[in-house]
PDB file of C-alpha atoms in Angstrom:
ATOM      1  CA  THR X   1       0.000   0.000   0.000  1.00 54.00           C
ATOM      2  CA  LEU X   2       1.336   3.409  -0.979  1.00 55.00           C
ATOM      3  CA  ARG X   3       1.887   5.788   1.911  1.00 60.00           C
ATOM      4  CA  ARG X   4       2.681   9.470   2.090  1.00 60.00           C
ATOM      5  CA  SER X   5       5.730  10.903   3.868  1.00 61.00           C
ATOM      6  CA  SER X   6       3.531  11.424   6.930  1.00 64.00           C
ATOM      7  CA  GLY X   7       2.797   7.715   7.094  1.00 65.00           C
ATOM      8  CA  GLU X   8      -0.831   8.113   6.030  1.00 64.00           C
ATOM      9  CA  LYS X   9      -2.262   5.855   3.343  1.00 65.00           C
ATOM     10  CA  GLU X  10      -2.104   7.399  -0.145  1.00 62.00           C
ATOM     11  CA  TRP X  11      -5.513   8.510  -1.420  1.00 60.00           C
ATOM     12  CA  ALA X  12      -7.173   7.590   1.892  1.00 65.00           C
ATOM     13  CA  TYR X  13      -9.324  10.723   1.897  1.00 62.00           C
ATOM     14  CA  GLU X  14     -10.399  10.197  -1.693  1.00 61.00           C
ATOM     15  CA  GLU X  15     -11.241   6.567  -0.933  1.00 66.00           C
ATOM     16  CA  HIS X  16     -13.329   7.723   2.023  1.00 66.00           C
ATOM     17  CA  LEU X  17     -15.247  10.135  -0.201  1.00 62.00           C
ATOM     18  CA  PHE X  18     -16.008   7.456  -2.774  1.00 61.00           C
ATOM     19  CA  GLN X  19     -17.241   5.109  -0.074  1.00 69.00           C
ATOM     20  CA  LYS X  20     -19.339   7.738   1.682  1.00 69.00           C
ATOM     21  CA  PHE X  21     -20.916   9.160  -1.460  1.00 65.00           C
ATOM     22  CA  ASP X  22     -20.959   6.026  -3.589  1.00 64.00           C
ATOM     23  CA  ALA X  23     -24.652   6.392  -4.486  1.00 58.00           C
ATOM     24  CA  ARG X  24     -24.202  10.026  -5.537  1.00 61.00           C
ATOM     25  CA  PHE X  25     -21.183   9.159  -7.691  1.00 54.00           C
ATOM     26  CA  GLN X  26     -23.129   6.340  -9.357  1.00 59.00           C
ATOM     27  CA  GLU X  27     -25.986   8.756 -10.026  1.00 58.00           C
ATOM     28  CA  LEU X  28     -23.598  11.325 -11.509  1.00 60.00           C
ATOM     29  CA  ASN X  29     -21.996   8.669 -13.714  1.00 60.00           C
ATOM     30  CA  ALA X  30     -25.431   7.708 -15.026  1.00 56.00           C
ATOM     31  CA  ILE X  31     -26.232  11.340 -15.872  1.00 57.00           C
ATOM     32  CA  VAL X  32     -22.922  11.831 -17.687  1.00 56.00           C
ATOM     33  CA  HIS X  33     -23.376   8.557 -19.559  1.00 52.00           C
ATOM     34  CA  LYS X  34     -26.855   9.564 -20.729  1.00 55.00           C
ATOM     35  CA  SER X  35     -25.606  12.985 -21.848  1.00 56.00           C
ATOM     36  CA  VAL X  36     -22.812  11.389 -23.890  1.00 52.00           C
ATOM     37  CA  VAL X  37     -25.226   8.924 -25.483  1.00 49.00           C
ATOM     38  CA  HIS X  38     -27.590  11.797 -26.310  1.00 52.00           C
ATOM     39  CA  ALA X  39     -24.788  13.779 -27.967  1.00 53.00           C
ATOM     40  CA  ALA X  40     -23.658  10.712 -29.915  1.00 50.00           C
ATOM     41  CA  THR X  41     -27.212  10.078 -31.076  1.00 47.00           C
ATOM     42  CA  ARG X  42     -27.514  13.623 -32.407  1.00 49.00           C
ATOM     43  CA  LYS X  43     -24.297  13.164 -34.409  1.00 47.00           C
ATOM     44  CA  SER X  44     -25.266   9.730 -35.696  1.00 44.00           C
ATOM     45  CA  THR X  45     -28.567  10.997 -37.069  1.00 43.00           C
ATOM     46  CA  ALA X  46     -26.976  13.881 -38.974  1.00 44.00           C
ATOM     47  CA  SER X  47     -26.460  11.780 -42.106  1.00 42.00           C
ATOM     48  CA  GLN X  48     -30.001  10.396 -41.834  1.00 41.00           C
ATOM     49  CA  GLU X  49     -31.595  13.856 -41.681  1.00 42.00           C
ATOM     50  CA  ALA X  50     -30.529  14.785 -45.209  1.00 43.00           C
ATOM     51  CA  ALA X  51     -32.087  11.587 -46.577  1.00 34.00           C
ATOM     52  CA  VAL X  52     -35.293  11.669 -44.531  1.00 35.00           C
ATOM     53  CA  GLY X  53     -36.090  15.309 -45.270  1.00 37.00           C
ATOM     54  CA  LYS X  54     -38.768  17.088 -43.290  1.00 76.00           C
ATOM     55  CA  ARG X  55     -41.066  14.168 -42.483  1.00 89.00           C
ATOM     56  CA  VAL X  56     -40.470  12.525 -39.104  1.00 95.00           C
ATOM     57  CA  PRO X  57     -42.797   9.523 -38.794  1.00 94.00           C
ATOM     58  CA  ARG X  58     -42.260   8.831 -35.091  1.00 96.00           C
ATOM     59  CA  LEU X  59     -43.374  11.281 -32.400  1.00 97.00           C
ATOM     60  CA  GLU X  60     -40.468  10.624 -30.045  1.00 98.00           C
ATOM     61  CA  TYR X  61     -37.971  11.986 -32.587  1.00 97.00           C
ATOM     62  CA  ARG X  62     -39.717  15.300 -33.119  1.00 97.00           C
ATOM     63  CA  GLY X  63     -37.399  17.288 -30.884  1.00 98.00           C
ATOM     64  CA  ILE X  64     -37.212  21.023 -31.503  1.00 97.00           C
ATOM     65  CA  SER X  65     -34.457  23.405 -30.470  1.00 97.00           C
ATOM     66  CA  LEU X  66     -34.869  26.107 -27.866  1.00 98.00           C
ATOM     67  CA  GLY X  67     -33.947  28.629 -30.547  1.00 97.00           C
ATOM     68  CA  GLN X  68     -36.746  27.367 -32.789  1.00 96.00           C
ATOM     69  CA  ILE X  69     -39.203  27.536 -29.889  1.00 98.00           C
ATOM     70  CA  ARG X  70     -38.212  31.151 -29.299  1.00 98.00           C
ATOM     71  CA  GLU X  71     -38.700  31.946 -32.980  1.00 97.00           C
ATOM     72  CA  PHE X  72     -42.133  30.300 -32.827  1.00 97.00           C
ATOM     73  CA  VAL X  73     -43.060  32.424 -29.792  1.00 98.00           C
ATOM     74  CA  ARG X  74     -42.071  35.587 -31.649  1.00 97.00           C
ATOM     75  CA  SER X  75     -44.336  34.570 -34.530  1.00 97.00           C
ATOM     76  CA  VAL X  76     -47.259  33.898 -32.193  1.00 97.00           C
ATOM     77  CA  ARG X  77     -46.774  37.194 -30.400  1.00 97.00           C
ATOM     78  CA  ALA X  78     -46.741  39.103 -33.673  1.00 96.00           C
ATOM     79  CA  TRP X  79     -49.873  37.268 -34.848  1.00 96.00           C
ATOM     80  CA  SER X  80     -51.698  37.918 -31.563  1.00 95.00           C
ATOM     81  CA  GLY X  81     -51.033  41.627 -31.921  1.00 92.00           C
ATOM     82  CA  ASN X  82     -52.823  41.742 -35.278  1.00 91.00           C
ATOM     83  CA  ALA X  83     -55.465  39.014 -35.109  1.00 89.00           C
ATOM     84  CA  GLU X  84     -59.010  40.042 -34.255  1.00 89.00           C
ATOM     85  CA  GLY X  85     -60.306  38.751 -30.925  1.00 88.00           C
ATOM     86  CA  VAL X  86     -56.872  37.504 -29.824  1.00 93.00           C
ATOM     87  CA  ALA X  87     -54.847  39.048 -26.999  1.00 95.00           C
ATOM     88  CA  TRP X  88     -51.359  37.943 -25.940  1.00 97.00           C
ATOM     89  CA  ASP X  89     -52.145  38.338 -22.225  1.00 96.00           C
ATOM     90  CA  THR X  90     -55.103  35.915 -22.328  1.00 96.00           C
ATOM     91  CA  LEU X  91     -54.173  33.627 -25.226  1.00 97.00           C
ATOM     92  CA  THR X  92     -54.152  29.965 -24.131  1.00 98.00           C
ATOM     93  CA  THR X  93     -51.860  27.269 -25.465  1.00 98.00           C
ATOM     94  CA  ASP X  94     -54.915  25.445 -26.813  1.00 97.00           C
ATOM     95  CA  GLN X  95     -55.849  28.556 -28.804  1.00 96.00           C
ATOM     96  CA  VAL X  96     -52.317  28.758 -30.179  1.00 97.00           C
ATOM     97  CA  TYR X  97     -52.630  25.177 -31.411  1.00 96.00           C
ATOM     98  CA  ARG X  98     -56.140  25.488 -32.875  1.00 94.00           C
ATOM     99  CA  GLU X  99     -56.036  29.023 -34.256  1.00 94.00           C
ATOM    100  CA  PHE X 100     -52.377  29.517 -35.158  1.00 95.00           C
ATOM    101  CA  ILE X 101     -50.679  26.162 -35.761  1.00 95.00           C
ATOM    102  CA  ALA X 102     -53.616  24.221 -37.214  1.00 92.00           C
ATOM    103  CA  LYS X 103     -54.512  26.983 -39.672  1.00 90.00           C
ATOM    104  CA  ARG X 104     -50.960  27.485 -40.933  1.00 88.00           C
ATOM    105  CA  TRP X 105     -49.586  23.944 -40.887  1.00 79.00           C
ATOM    106  CA  ASP X 106     -52.756  22.035 -41.746  1.00 65.00           C
ATOM    107  CA  GLY X 107     -51.105  19.517 -44.052  1.00 70.00           C
ATOM    108  CA  ASP X 108     -49.477  16.275 -42.968  1.00 83.00           C
ATOM    109  CA  LEU X 109     -46.597  17.945 -41.115  1.00 91.00           C
ATOM    110  CA  SER X 110     -46.265  19.118 -37.531  1.00 94.00           C
ATOM    111  CA  TYR X 111     -44.661  22.478 -36.829  1.00 94.00           C
ATOM    112  CA  MET X 112     -41.468  20.659 -35.832  1.00 95.00           C
ATOM    113  CA  GLU X 113     -41.353  18.873 -39.182  1.00 94.00           C
ATOM    114  CA  ALA X 114     -42.029  22.096 -41.051  1.00 92.00           C
ATOM    115  CA  VAL X 115     -38.974  23.832 -39.582  1.00 91.00           C
ATOM    116  CA  SER X 116     -36.554  20.935 -39.102  1.00 88.00           C
ATOM    117  CA  SER X 117     -34.578  18.828 -41.546  1.00 88.00           C
ATOM    118  CA  GLY X 118     -35.261  15.452 -39.983  1.00 92.00           C
ATOM    119  CA  PRO X 119     -35.537  13.341 -36.810  1.00 95.00           C
ATOM    120  CA  ARG X 120     -33.960  14.715 -33.655  1.00 96.00           C
ATOM    121  CA  THR X 121     -33.789  13.094 -30.227  1.00 97.00           C
ATOM    122  CA  PRO X 122     -34.779  15.605 -27.518  1.00 98.00           C
ATOM    123  CA  GLN X 123     -32.928  16.158 -24.276  1.00 98.00           C
ATOM    124  CA  PHE X 124     -35.870  17.472 -22.241  1.00 98.00           C
ATOM    125  CA  LYS X 125     -39.579  16.781 -22.467  1.00 98.00           C
ATOM    126  CA  ILE X 126     -41.989  19.571 -21.547  1.00 98.00           C
ATOM    127  CA  ASP X 127     -45.150  18.700 -19.637  1.00 98.00           C
ATOM    128  CA  HIS X 128     -47.662  21.561 -19.501  1.00 98.00           C
ATOM    129  CA  SER X 129     -51.340  22.513 -19.483  1.00 98.00           C
ATOM    130  CA  TRP X 130     -53.021  23.394 -22.769  1.00 97.00           C
ATOM    131  CA  ALA X 131     -55.517  25.543 -20.861  1.00 97.00           C
ATOM    132  CA  ALA X 132     -52.804  27.742 -19.355  1.00 98.00           C
ATOM    133  CA  CYS X 133     -52.001  31.162 -20.784  1.00 98.00           C
ATOM    134  CA  PHE X 134     -49.403  30.670 -23.485  1.00 98.00           C
ATOM    135  CA  LYS X 135     -47.295  33.531 -22.152  1.00 98.00           C
ATOM    136  CA  ASP X 136     -47.045  31.716 -18.792  1.00 98.00           C
ATOM    137  CA  THR X 137     -45.925  28.541 -20.535  1.00 98.00           C
ATOM    138  CA  VAL X 138     -43.285  30.503 -22.418  1.00 98.00           C
ATOM    139  CA  SER X 139     -42.054  32.221 -19.237  1.00 98.00           C
ATOM    140  CA  ALA X 140     -41.745  28.859 -17.485  1.00 98.00           C
ATOM    141  CA  ILE X 141     -39.700  27.426 -20.370  1.00 98.00           C
ATOM    142  CA  GLU X 142     -37.330  30.388 -20.162  1.00 98.00           C
ATOM    143  CA  TRP X 143     -36.923  29.965 -16.396  1.00 98.00           C
ATOM    144  CA  HIS X 144     -36.089  26.299 -16.891  1.00 98.00           C
ATOM    145  CA  ALA X 145     -33.624  26.999 -19.685  1.00 98.00           C
ATOM    146  CA  GLU X 146     -31.858  29.680 -17.635  1.00 98.00           C
ATOM    147  CA  ALA X 147     -31.773  27.546 -14.485  1.00 98.00           C
ATOM    148  CA  ARG X 148     -30.150  24.678 -16.407  1.00 98.00           C
ATOM    149  CA  HIS X 149     -27.927  26.987 -18.503  1.00 98.00           C
ATOM    150  CA  LEU X 150     -29.375  25.636 -21.740  1.00 98.00           C
ATOM    151  CA  GLY X 151     -28.469  27.189 -25.065  1.00 97.00           C
ATOM    152  CA  ASP X 152     -30.430  27.702 -28.276  1.00 97.00           C
ATOM    153  CA  MET X 153     -29.338  24.310 -29.626  1.00 97.00           C
ATOM    154  CA  THR X 154     -30.843  22.374 -26.698  1.00 98.00           C
ATOM    155  CA  LEU X 155     -33.572  20.055 -27.956  1.00 98.00           C
ATOM    156  CA  TYR X 156     -36.920  20.009 -26.196  1.00 98.00           C
ATOM    157  CA  TRP X 157     -40.002  17.904 -26.908  1.00 98.00           C
ATOM    158  CA  ILE X 158     -43.317  19.728 -26.596  1.00 98.00           C
ATOM    159  CA  ASP X 159     -46.562  18.223 -27.830  1.00 97.00           C
ATOM    160  CA  ILE X 160     -48.138  21.242 -29.540  1.00 97.00           C
ATOM    161  CA  LEU X 161     -45.121  21.522 -31.864  1.00 97.00           C
ATOM    162  CA  ALA X 162     -44.767  17.763 -32.327  1.00 97.00           C
ATOM    163  CA  TYR X 163     -48.355  16.789 -33.154  1.00 96.00           C
ATOM    164  CA  ARG X 164     -49.756  16.905 -36.671  1.00 94.00           C
ATOM    165  CA  SER X 165     -52.992  18.858 -36.446  1.00 91.00           C
ATOM    166  CA  SER X 166     -54.381  16.926 -39.427  1.00 89.00           C
ATOM    167  CA  ILE X 167     -54.389  13.686 -37.368  1.00 90.00           C
ATOM    168  CA  PRO X 168     -56.795  13.785 -34.389  1.00 89.00           C
ATOM    169  CA  ARG X 169     -55.198  12.322 -31.251  1.00 91.00           C
ATOM    170  CA  GLU X 170     -52.107  11.334 -33.209  1.00 94.00           C
ATOM    171  CA  SER X 171     -50.395  10.046 -30.077  1.00 94.00           C
ATOM    172  CA  PHE X 172     -52.963   7.221 -29.859  1.00 92.00           C
ATOM    173  CA  GLN X 173     -52.610   6.037 -33.460  1.00 94.00           C
ATOM    174  CA  ASP X 174     -51.388   2.460 -34.024  1.00 94.00           C
ATOM    175  CA  GLU X 175     -48.276   3.611 -35.890  1.00 94.00           C
ATOM    176  CA  GLN X 176     -47.181   5.575 -32.811  1.00 96.00           C
ATOM    177  CA  GLN X 177     -47.403   2.622 -30.430  1.00 95.00           C
ATOM    178  CA  GLY X 178     -44.681   2.751 -27.764  1.00 95.00           C
ATOM    179  CA  TRP X 179     -43.590   6.309 -28.511  1.00 96.00           C
ATOM    180  CA  ARG X 180     -44.014   7.543 -24.929  1.00 95.00           C
ATOM    181  CA  GLU X 181     -41.864   4.768 -23.519  1.00 94.00           C
ATOM    182  CA  GLN X 182     -39.134   5.363 -26.103  1.00 96.00           C
ATOM    183  CA  LEU X 183     -39.200   9.109 -25.495  1.00 97.00           C
ATOM    184  CA  ASN X 184     -38.871   8.637 -21.732  1.00 95.00           C
ATOM    185  CA  GLU X 185     -35.928   6.316 -22.324  1.00 95.00           C
ATOM    186  CA  ASP X 186     -34.141   8.752 -24.643  1.00 96.00           C
ATOM    187  CA  ILE X 187     -34.520  12.022 -22.730  1.00 97.00           C
ATOM    188  CA  SER X 188     -32.352  13.262 -19.881  1.00 96.00           C
ATOM    189  CA  GLY X 189     -35.160  14.989 -18.023  1.00 97.00           C
ATOM    190  CA  VAL X 190     -38.671  16.404 -17.853  1.00 98.00           C
ATOM    191  CA  ALA X 191     -39.634  20.021 -17.244  1.00 98.00           C
ATOM    192  CA  PHE X 192     -43.074  20.263 -15.623  1.00 98.00           C
ATOM    193  CA  LEU X 193     -44.589  23.689 -16.214  1.00 98.00           C
ATOM    194  CA  TRP X 194     -47.191  24.758 -13.659  1.00 98.00           C
ATOM    195  CA  VAL X 195     -49.535  27.692 -13.097  1.00 97.00           C
ATOM    196  CA  ASN X 196     -51.215  28.431  -9.777  1.00 97.00           C
ATOM    197  CA  LYS X 197     -54.642  27.053 -10.701  1.00 97.00           C
ATOM    198  CA  LYS X 198     -55.845  23.832  -9.114  1.00 97.00           C
ATOM    199  CA  GLU X 199     -57.996  22.836 -12.081  1.00 97.00           C
ATOM    200  CA  LEU X 200     -54.941  22.957 -14.353  1.00 97.00           C
ATOM    201  CA  ILE X 201     -52.778  20.934 -11.974  1.00 97.00           C
ATOM    202  CA  THR X 202     -55.140  18.128 -10.982  1.00 97.00           C
ATOM    203  CA  ARG X 203     -55.129  16.474 -14.399  1.00 97.00           C
ATOM    204  CA  ILE X 204     -54.754  12.712 -14.638  1.00 96.00           C
ATOM    205  CA  TRP X 205     -52.232  12.702 -17.487  1.00 96.00           C
ATOM    206  CA  ARG X 206     -49.996  15.127 -15.604  1.00 97.00           C
ATOM    207  CA  MET X 207     -50.044  12.885 -12.551  1.00 97.00           C
ATOM    208  CA  TRP X 208     -49.065   9.909 -14.679  1.00 96.00           C
ATOM    209  CA  GLU X 209     -46.198  11.896 -16.191  1.00 96.00           C
ATOM    210  CA  LEU X 210     -44.996  12.649 -12.656  1.00 95.00           C
ATOM    211  CA  GLN X 211     -45.196   8.963 -11.780  1.00 95.00           C
ATOM    212  CA  THR X 212     -43.285   7.769 -14.845  1.00 94.00           C
ATOM    213  CA  SER X 213     -40.642  10.465 -14.362  1.00 94.00           C
ATOM    214  CA  LEU X 214     -40.055   9.411 -10.774  1.00 91.00           C
ATOM    215  CA  LEU X 215     -39.685   5.778 -11.826  1.00 90.00           C
ATOM    216  CA  SER X 216     -37.392   6.561 -14.763  1.00 90.00           C
ATOM    217  CA  GLY X 217     -34.676   8.232 -12.712  1.00 88.00           C
ATOM    218  CA  ASN X 218     -34.499  11.122 -15.195  1.00 93.00           C
ATOM    219  CA  THR X 219     -33.897  14.676 -14.056  1.00 96.00           C
ATOM    220  CA  MET X 220     -37.182  16.225 -12.985  1.00 97.00           C
ATOM    221  CA  ASP X 221     -37.675  19.998 -12.776  1.00 98.00           C
ATOM    222  CA  PHE X 222     -40.666  22.197 -11.971  1.00 98.00           C
ATOM    223  CA  ALA X 223     -41.053  25.649 -13.504  1.00 98.00           C
ATOM    224  CA  CYS X 224     -43.647  28.404 -13.316  1.00 98.00           C
ATOM    225  CA  PRO X 225     -43.919  31.998 -14.627  1.00 98.00           C
ATOM    226  CA  THR X 226     -41.722  33.276 -11.785  1.00 98.00           C
ATOM    227  CA  GLY X 227     -39.038  30.641 -11.281  1.00 98.00           C
ATOM    228  CA  ALA X 228     -37.887  27.029 -11.329  1.00 98.00           C
ATOM    229  CA  LEU X 229     -37.421  24.261  -8.795  1.00 98.00           C
ATOM    230  CA  ALA X 230     -35.053  21.296  -9.151  1.00 98.00           C
ATOM    231  CA  CYS X 231     -36.696  18.115  -7.859  1.00 97.00           C
ATOM    232  CA  THR X 232     -34.026  15.430  -8.346  1.00 96.00           C
ATOM    233  CA  HIS X 233     -30.745  17.059  -9.398  1.00 95.00           C
ATOM    234  CA  ALA X 234     -29.870  20.555  -8.175  1.00 97.00           C
ATOM    235  CA  PHE X 235     -29.220  23.472 -10.503  1.00 97.00           C
ATOM    236  CA  SER X 236     -25.701  24.879 -10.456  1.00 96.00           C
ATOM    237  CA  SER X 237     -27.016  27.666  -8.211  1.00 95.00           C
ATOM    238  CA  GLY X 238     -29.005  25.427  -5.857  1.00 97.00           C
ATOM    239  CA  TRP X 239     -32.441  23.839  -5.765  1.00 98.00           C
ATOM    240  CA  GLU X 240     -34.500  26.953  -6.517  1.00 98.00           C
ATOM    241  CA  PHE X 241     -33.933  29.481  -9.288  1.00 98.00           C
ATOM    242  CA  GLY X 242     -35.982  32.650  -9.214  1.00 98.00           C
ATOM    243  CA  CYS X 243     -39.088  32.246  -7.038  1.00 98.00           C
ATOM    244  CA  PHE X 244     -41.192  29.106  -7.435  1.00 98.00           C
ATOM    245  CA  GLU X 245     -44.775  29.835  -6.364  1.00 97.00           C
ATOM    246  CA  VAL X 246     -45.536  28.240  -2.997  1.00 97.00           C
ATOM    247  CA  GLY X 247     -49.230  28.029  -3.884  1.00 97.00           C
ATOM    248  CA  ILE X 248     -48.404  25.531  -6.627  1.00 98.00           C
ATOM    249  CA  ALA X 249     -46.470  23.381  -4.172  1.00 96.00           C
ATOM    250  CA  ARG X 250     -49.404  23.397  -1.740  1.00 97.00           C
ATOM    251  CA  ILE X 251     -51.747  22.170  -4.474  1.00 97.00           C
ATOM    252  CA  LEU X 252     -49.343  19.433  -5.573  1.00 97.00           C
ATOM    253  CA  VAL X 253     -48.825  17.950  -2.106  1.00 95.00           C
ATOM    254  CA  GLY X 254     -52.580  17.805  -1.525  1.00 96.00           C
ATOM    255  CA  ILE X 255     -53.525  15.988  -4.730  1.00 96.00           C
ATOM    256  CA  ASP X 256     -55.603  12.813  -4.626  1.00 96.00           C
ATOM    257  CA  VAL X 257     -55.063  11.171  -8.004  1.00 95.00           C
ATOM    258  CA  ARG X 258     -58.484   9.505  -7.742  1.00 94.00           C
ATOM    259  CA  ARG X 259     -60.063  12.959  -8.045  1.00 95.00           C
ATOM    260  CA  CYS X 260     -58.027  14.085 -11.053  1.00 96.00           C
ATOM    261  CA  THR X 261     -59.741  14.683 -14.388  1.00 96.00           C
ATOM    262  CA  ALA X 262     -59.141  14.520 -18.134  1.00 95.00           C
ATOM    263  CA  SER X 263     -60.875  15.787 -21.252  1.00 92.00           C
ATOM    264  CA  HIS X 264     -61.833  12.215 -22.168  1.00 91.00           C
ATOM    265  CA  LYS X 265     -63.315   9.805 -19.609  1.00 92.00           C
ATOM    266  CA  GLU X 266     -61.544   6.869 -21.253  1.00 93.00           C
ATOM    267  CA  ASP X 267     -58.234   8.561 -20.426  1.00 93.00           C
ATOM    268  CA  VAL X 268     -59.134   8.618 -16.723  1.00 95.00           C
ATOM    269  CA  ASP X 269     -59.995   4.915 -16.851  1.00 95.00           C
ATOM    270  CA  LEU X 270     -56.784   4.141 -18.718  1.00 93.00           C
ATOM    271  CA  ILE X 271     -54.504   6.007 -16.320  1.00 95.00           C
ATOM    272  CA  MET X 272     -56.239   4.780 -13.171  1.00 95.00           C
ATOM    273  CA  ALA X 273     -55.736   1.225 -14.449  1.00 94.00           C
ATOM    274  CA  LYS X 274     -52.037   1.993 -14.890  1.00 92.00           C
ATOM    275  CA  PHE X 275     -51.815   3.318 -11.339  1.00 93.00           C
ATOM    276  CA  ALA X 276     -53.652   0.267 -10.025  1.00 92.00           C
ATOM    277  CA  ALA X 277     -51.176  -2.011 -11.799  1.00 91.00           C
ATOM    278  CA  ILE X 278     -48.261  -0.462  -9.916  1.00 86.00           C
ATOM    279  CA  ARG X 279     -47.289  -2.291  -6.759  1.00 67.00           C
ATOM    280  CA  GLY X 280     -49.115  -0.614  -3.921  1.00 64.00           C
ATOM    281  CA  GLY X 281     -51.570   1.073  -6.279  1.00 60.00           C
ATOM    282  CA  THR X 282     -55.278   1.217  -5.500  1.00 56.00           C
TER     283      THR X 282
END
């Protein structure tokens, strides 16, 4: 055994650290590994993109860059300033999808496909409420991006830009079978965007996304119009960035999933069956 001039074992302190924080080091290794795989995947698909063109058949590969999201937001804001009966301050994400996206990209392409050259594996998935004000959703994305120091090239996955408006409930089509599972396997984390309204939080699909994120081991972050909160892996500046609304936290801790709702009753039945199938579920 190597020893220092003082007689102490060489690297004894370092060995102690590795033993004491073994679980944390394993967790960090997993995060680094996933980041490297994600970067390698982006490079490996570069040659495919030129051949595939704009069409991206599978939902899980419709990642869109933060820069492209920002450009989309600028377009929506300009449209809302000129469109009759539309106001930026009250415009919901659902309205953006139905009145802006669906009327401009009403062919067989999603917005992502219209502005991208081919399939792209996202790093972060965005979970949000379609009934929330779009400006609040945008603010929450920016808080998350700043908290994680993400640049314009960071790839997000967000449903309103991934779905083809010409295909009702595209995510449930047979050709998309297994896309959610593959997406959750590929991403590094999920950004949950919240607003301080109970009816927009207590949604059954959002609760299932929380459950699957917890089980996946991916990074899980919360964001709102005033700040962001790291749930599993701290930001470089700590666990909170900006000011995460305490009212949202109070609603979340008091949720009874059995009382959560969805736009379609069959979705409630589907998700409750999934919860029941989990060990300890009811």
